[in-house]
Amino acid sequence: KEQITITNDQNRLSPDDIERMVNDAEKFKEEDEKIKAQVEAKNGLESFAYSLKAQLGDQEKLGGKVSEEEKAKMEEAIKVATDFVDNNPNASVEEFDAAKKELESIVQPIISKLYPEGAGQQGGEQGGEQGGEQGGEEKDEL
């Protein structure tokens, strides 16, 4: 009687290799989460700034409702924010959040004058301090 033995040794990961890969994944998990938070903070600032810029350019929306002085002030704040993103791609989450809060602090009072009953309803994320604070909080949870 002949006996055939089949082995699965070729081109397979050994238990040691699998264990090492799992340990590496766990080791880098925290770093990956930090990078993810950083990218989300950067994207939040960038999207807020470009959304405002688009609305300022639209004469039927925000652009047609603010004075030239207010528009210039908002455009300068948007430029500062977008320059920050361009010049500091590896900034920390705290730095991106601080830049976004600074932009909001300049833009929010202007928008609040336009939409006193629900600041930010027209502009999506400009909720900030008054009437639309959930907009900013939801963005942080993405």
PDB file of C-alpha atoms in Angstrom:
ATOM      1  CA  LYS A   1       0.000   0.000   0.000  1.00  0.00           C
ATOM      2  CA  GLU A   2       1.289   3.397  -0.991  1.00  0.00           C
ATOM      3  CA  GLN A   3       0.660   6.370   1.260  1.00  0.00           C
ATOM      4  CA  ILE A   4       0.422   9.921  -0.048  1.00  0.00           C
ATOM      5  CA  THR A   5       1.198  12.775   2.290  1.00  0.00           C
ATOM      6  CA  ILE A   6       0.258  16.322   1.367  1.00  0.00           C
ATOM      7  CA  THR A   7       2.088  19.145   3.104  1.00  0.00           C
ATOM      8  CA  ASN A   8       1.197  22.811   3.061  1.00  0.00           C
ATOM      9  CA  ASP A   9       4.609  24.217   3.842  1.00  0.00           C
ATOM     10  CA  GLN A  10       5.399  26.043   0.632  1.00  0.00           C
ATOM     11  CA  ASN A  11       4.512  29.712   0.168  1.00  0.00           C
ATOM     12  CA  ARG A  12       2.629  29.948   3.432  1.00  0.00           C
ATOM     13  CA  LEU A  13       3.199  32.222   6.391  1.00  0.00           C
ATOM     14  CA  SER A  14       4.571  30.526   9.430  1.00  0.00           C
ATOM     15  CA  PRO A  15       2.840  31.072  12.772  1.00  0.00           C
ATOM     16  CA  ASP A  16       5.834  33.225  13.772  1.00  0.00           C
ATOM     17  CA  ASP A  17       5.379  35.423  10.681  1.00  0.00           C
ATOM     18  CA  ILE A  18       1.681  35.841  11.419  1.00  0.00           C
ATOM     19  CA  GLU A  19       2.388  36.746  15.050  1.00  0.00           C
ATOM     20  CA  ARG A  20       5.004  39.297  13.978  1.00  0.00           C
ATOM     21  CA  MET A  21       2.592  40.906  11.507  1.00  0.00           C
ATOM     22  CA  VAL A  22      -0.140  41.153  14.132  1.00  0.00           C
ATOM     23  CA  ASN A  23       2.274  42.734  16.598  1.00  0.00           C
ATOM     24  CA  ASP A  24       3.443  45.238  13.974  1.00  0.00           C
ATOM     25  CA  ALA A  25      -0.152  46.172  13.191  1.00  0.00           C
ATOM     26  CA  GLU A  26      -0.890  46.783  16.862  1.00  0.00           C
ATOM     27  CA  LYS A  27       2.325  48.767  17.265  1.00  0.00           C
ATOM     28  CA  PHE A  28       1.458  51.106  14.372  1.00  0.00           C
ATOM     29  CA  LYS A  29      -2.251  51.408  15.191  1.00  0.00           C
ATOM     30  CA  GLU A  30      -1.777  54.427  17.478  1.00  0.00           C
ATOM     31  CA  GLU A  31       0.410  56.215  14.942  1.00  0.00           C
ATOM     32  CA  ASP A  32      -2.133  55.505  12.199  1.00  0.00           C
ATOM     33  CA  GLU A  33      -4.908  56.982  14.340  1.00  0.00           C
ATOM     34  CA  LYS A  34      -2.852  60.145  14.941  1.00  0.00           C
ATOM     35  CA  ILE A  35      -2.257  60.539  11.215  1.00  0.00           C
ATOM     36  CA  LYS A  36      -5.947  59.973  10.515  1.00  0.00           C
ATOM     37  CA  ALA A  37      -6.910  62.688  13.031  1.00  0.00           C
ATOM     38  CA  GLN A  38      -4.346  65.050  11.493  1.00  0.00           C
ATOM     39  CA  VAL A  39      -5.694  64.478   7.969  1.00  0.00           C
ATOM     40  CA  GLU A  40      -9.273  64.982   9.153  1.00  0.00           C
ATOM     41  CA  ALA A  41      -8.358  68.250  10.893  1.00  0.00           C
ATOM     42  CA  LYS A  42      -6.515  69.466   7.789  1.00  0.00           C
ATOM     43  CA  ASN A  43      -9.436  68.509   5.541  1.00  0.00           C
ATOM     44  CA  GLY A  44     -11.892  70.212   7.900  1.00  0.00           C
ATOM     45  CA  LEU A  45     -10.015  73.513   7.755  1.00  0.00           C
ATOM     46  CA  GLU A  46      -9.456  73.279   4.013  1.00  0.00           C
ATOM     47  CA  SER A  47     -13.060  72.422   3.221  1.00  0.00           C
ATOM     48  CA  PHE A  48     -14.388  75.187   5.484  1.00  0.00           C
ATOM     49  CA  ALA A  49     -12.098  77.766   3.880  1.00  0.00           C
ATOM     50  CA  TYR A  50     -12.898  76.752   0.302  1.00  0.00           C
ATOM     51  CA  SER A  51     -16.616  76.573   1.059  1.00  0.00           C
ATOM     52  CA  LEU A  52     -16.498  80.138   2.376  1.00  0.00           C
ATOM     53  CA  LYS A  53     -14.473  81.252  -0.632  1.00  0.00           C
ATOM     54  CA  ALA A  54     -17.041  79.776  -3.016  1.00  0.00           C
ATOM     55  CA  GLN A  55     -19.910  81.409  -1.137  1.00  0.00           C
ATOM     56  CA  LEU A  56     -18.182  84.780  -1.174  1.00  0.00           C
ATOM     57  CA  GLY A  57     -17.779  84.466  -4.919  1.00  0.00           C
ATOM     58  CA  ASP A  58     -21.491  83.745  -5.386  1.00  0.00           C
ATOM     59  CA  GLN A  59     -23.358  87.050  -5.621  1.00  0.00           C
ATOM     60  CA  GLU A  60     -26.685  85.346  -4.901  1.00  0.00           C
ATOM     61  CA  LYS A  61     -25.442  83.916  -1.627  1.00  0.00           C
ATOM     62  CA  LEU A  62     -22.963  85.334   0.839  1.00  0.00           C
ATOM     63  CA  GLY A  63     -21.012  87.381  -1.736  1.00  0.00           C
ATOM     64  CA  GLY A  64     -23.980  89.605  -2.496  1.00  0.00           C
ATOM     65  CA  LYS A  65     -25.003  90.143   1.116  1.00  0.00           C
ATOM     66  CA  VAL A  66     -21.796  91.408   2.721  1.00  0.00           C
ATOM     67  CA  SER A  67     -20.189  94.811   2.335  1.00  0.00           C
ATOM     68  CA  GLU A  68     -16.943  95.181   0.393  1.00  0.00           C
ATOM     69  CA  GLU A  69     -15.099  95.783   3.671  1.00  0.00           C
ATOM     70  CA  GLU A  70     -16.506  92.607   5.250  1.00  0.00           C
ATOM     71  CA  LYS A  71     -15.832  90.655   2.080  1.00  0.00           C
ATOM     72  CA  ALA A  72     -12.212  91.820   2.048  1.00  0.00           C
ATOM     73  CA  LYS A  73     -11.825  90.913   5.718  1.00  0.00           C
ATOM     74  CA  MET A  74     -13.240  87.423   5.094  1.00  0.00           C
ATOM     75  CA  GLU A  75     -11.130  86.919   1.961  1.00  0.00           C
ATOM     76  CA  GLU A  76      -7.982  87.841   3.891  1.00  0.00           C
ATOM     77  CA  ALA A  77      -8.885  85.385   6.675  1.00  0.00           C
ATOM     78  CA  ILE A  78      -9.549  82.665   4.093  1.00  0.00           C
ATOM     79  CA  LYS A  79      -6.208  83.389   2.430  1.00  0.00           C
ATOM     80  CA  VAL A  80      -4.422  83.126   5.777  1.00  0.00           C
ATOM     81  CA  ALA A  81      -6.116  79.765   6.430  1.00  0.00           C
ATOM     82  CA  THR A  82      -5.385  78.310   2.984  1.00  0.00           C
ATOM     83  CA  ASP A  83      -1.789  79.573   3.110  1.00  0.00           C
ATOM     84  CA  PHE A  84      -1.426  77.895   6.514  1.00  0.00           C
ATOM     85  CA  VAL A  85      -2.625  74.582   5.041  1.00  0.00           C
ATOM     86  CA  ASP A  86      -0.316  74.929   2.021  1.00  0.00           C
ATOM     87  CA  ASN A  87       2.733  75.933   4.067  1.00  0.00           C
ATOM     88  CA  ASN A  88       2.181  73.519   6.975  1.00  0.00           C
ATOM     89  CA  PRO A  89       0.964  70.209   5.532  1.00  0.00           C
ATOM     90  CA  ASN A  90       2.304  68.325   8.557  1.00  0.00           C
ATOM     91  CA  ALA A  91       0.909  70.622  11.243  1.00  0.00           C
ATOM     92  CA  SER A  92      -0.613  69.005  14.318  1.00  0.00           C
ATOM     93  CA  VAL A  93      -4.325  68.487  14.876  1.00  0.00           C
ATOM     94  CA  GLU A  94      -4.229  71.297  17.447  1.00  0.00           C
ATOM     95  CA  GLU A  95      -2.640  73.707  14.963  1.00  0.00           C
ATOM     96  CA  PHE A  96      -5.239  72.933  12.275  1.00  0.00           C
ATOM     97  CA  ASP A  97      -8.050  73.284  14.834  1.00  0.00           C
ATOM     98  CA  ALA A  98      -6.621  76.586  16.053  1.00  0.00           C
ATOM     99  CA  ALA A  99      -6.399  77.903  12.481  1.00  0.00           C
ATOM    100  CA  LYS A 100     -10.021  76.857  11.867  1.00  0.00           C
ATOM    101  CA  LYS A 101     -11.182  78.515  15.084  1.00  0.00           C
ATOM    102  CA  GLU A 102      -9.331  81.693  14.096  1.00  0.00           C
ATOM    103  CA  LEU A 103     -11.053  81.691  10.704  1.00  0.00           C
ATOM    104  CA  GLU A 104     -14.423  81.056  12.364  1.00  0.00           C
ATOM    105  CA  SER A 105     -13.837  83.876  14.857  1.00  0.00           C
ATOM    106  CA  ILE A 106     -13.385  86.355  11.987  1.00  0.00           C
ATOM    107  CA  VAL A 107     -16.172  85.048   9.760  1.00  0.00           C
ATOM    108  CA  GLN A 108     -18.784  84.175  12.360  1.00  0.00           C
ATOM    109  CA  PRO A 109     -19.662  87.712  13.528  1.00  0.00           C
ATOM    110  CA  ILE A 110     -20.193  88.804   9.911  1.00  0.00           C
ATOM    111  CA  ILE A 111     -22.424  85.836   9.118  1.00  0.00           C
ATOM    112  CA  SER A 112     -24.303  86.208  12.396  1.00  0.00           C
ATOM    113  CA  LYS A 113     -25.345  89.720  11.341  1.00  0.00           C
ATOM    114  CA  LEU A 114     -26.782  88.312   8.119  1.00  0.00           C
ATOM    115  CA  TYR A 115     -28.561  85.320   9.634  1.00  0.00           C
ATOM    116  CA  PRO A 116     -29.381  86.262  13.243  1.00  0.00           C
ATOM    117  CA  GLU A 117     -31.977  83.491  13.742  1.00  0.00           C
ATOM    118  CA  GLY A 118     -29.767  80.617  12.644  1.00  0.00           C
ATOM    119  CA  ALA A 119     -26.249  81.567  11.759  1.00  0.00           C
ATOM    120  CA  GLY A 120     -24.810  79.100   9.347  1.00  0.00           C
ATOM    121  CA  GLN A 121     -28.015  77.732   7.839  1.00  0.00           C
ATOM    122  CA  GLN A 122     -27.179  79.297   4.492  1.00  0.00           C
ATOM    123  CA  GLY A 123     -23.488  78.575   4.729  1.00  0.00           C
ATOM    124  CA  GLY A 124     -23.451  74.987   5.878  1.00  0.00           C
ATOM    125  CA  GLU A 125     -20.611  74.837   8.353  1.00  0.00           C
ATOM    126  CA  GLN A 126     -20.325  78.381   9.520  1.00  0.00           C
ATOM    127  CA  GLY A 127     -22.507  77.502  12.523  1.00  0.00           C
ATOM    128  CA  GLY A 128     -19.809  78.179  15.088  1.00  0.00           C
ATOM    129  CA  GLU A 129     -20.996  79.884  18.242  1.00  0.00           C
ATOM    130  CA  GLN A 130     -24.542  80.841  17.382  1.00  0.00           C
ATOM    131  CA  GLY A 131     -27.373  78.611  16.274  1.00  0.00           C
ATOM    132  CA  GLY A 132     -25.367  76.041  14.358  1.00  0.00           C
ATOM    133  CA  GLU A 133     -22.709  74.763  16.694  1.00  0.00           C
ATOM    134  CA  GLN A 134     -23.577  71.162  15.872  1.00  0.00           C
ATOM    135  CA  GLY A 135     -22.172  71.664  12.365  1.00  0.00           C
ATOM    136  CA  GLY A 136     -18.639  72.079  13.687  1.00  0.00           C
ATOM    137  CA  GLU A 137     -18.991  69.283  16.198  1.00  0.00           C
ATOM    138  CA  GLU A 138     -20.264  66.828  13.611  1.00  0.00           C
ATOM    139  CA  LYS A 139     -17.282  67.585  11.402  1.00  0.00           C
ATOM    140  CA  ASP A 140     -14.907  66.611  14.196  1.00  0.00           C
ATOM    141  CA  GLU A 141     -16.570  63.202  14.518  1.00  0.00           C
ATOM    142  CA  LEU A 142     -16.052  62.164  10.892  1.00  0.00           C
TER     143      LEU A 142
END
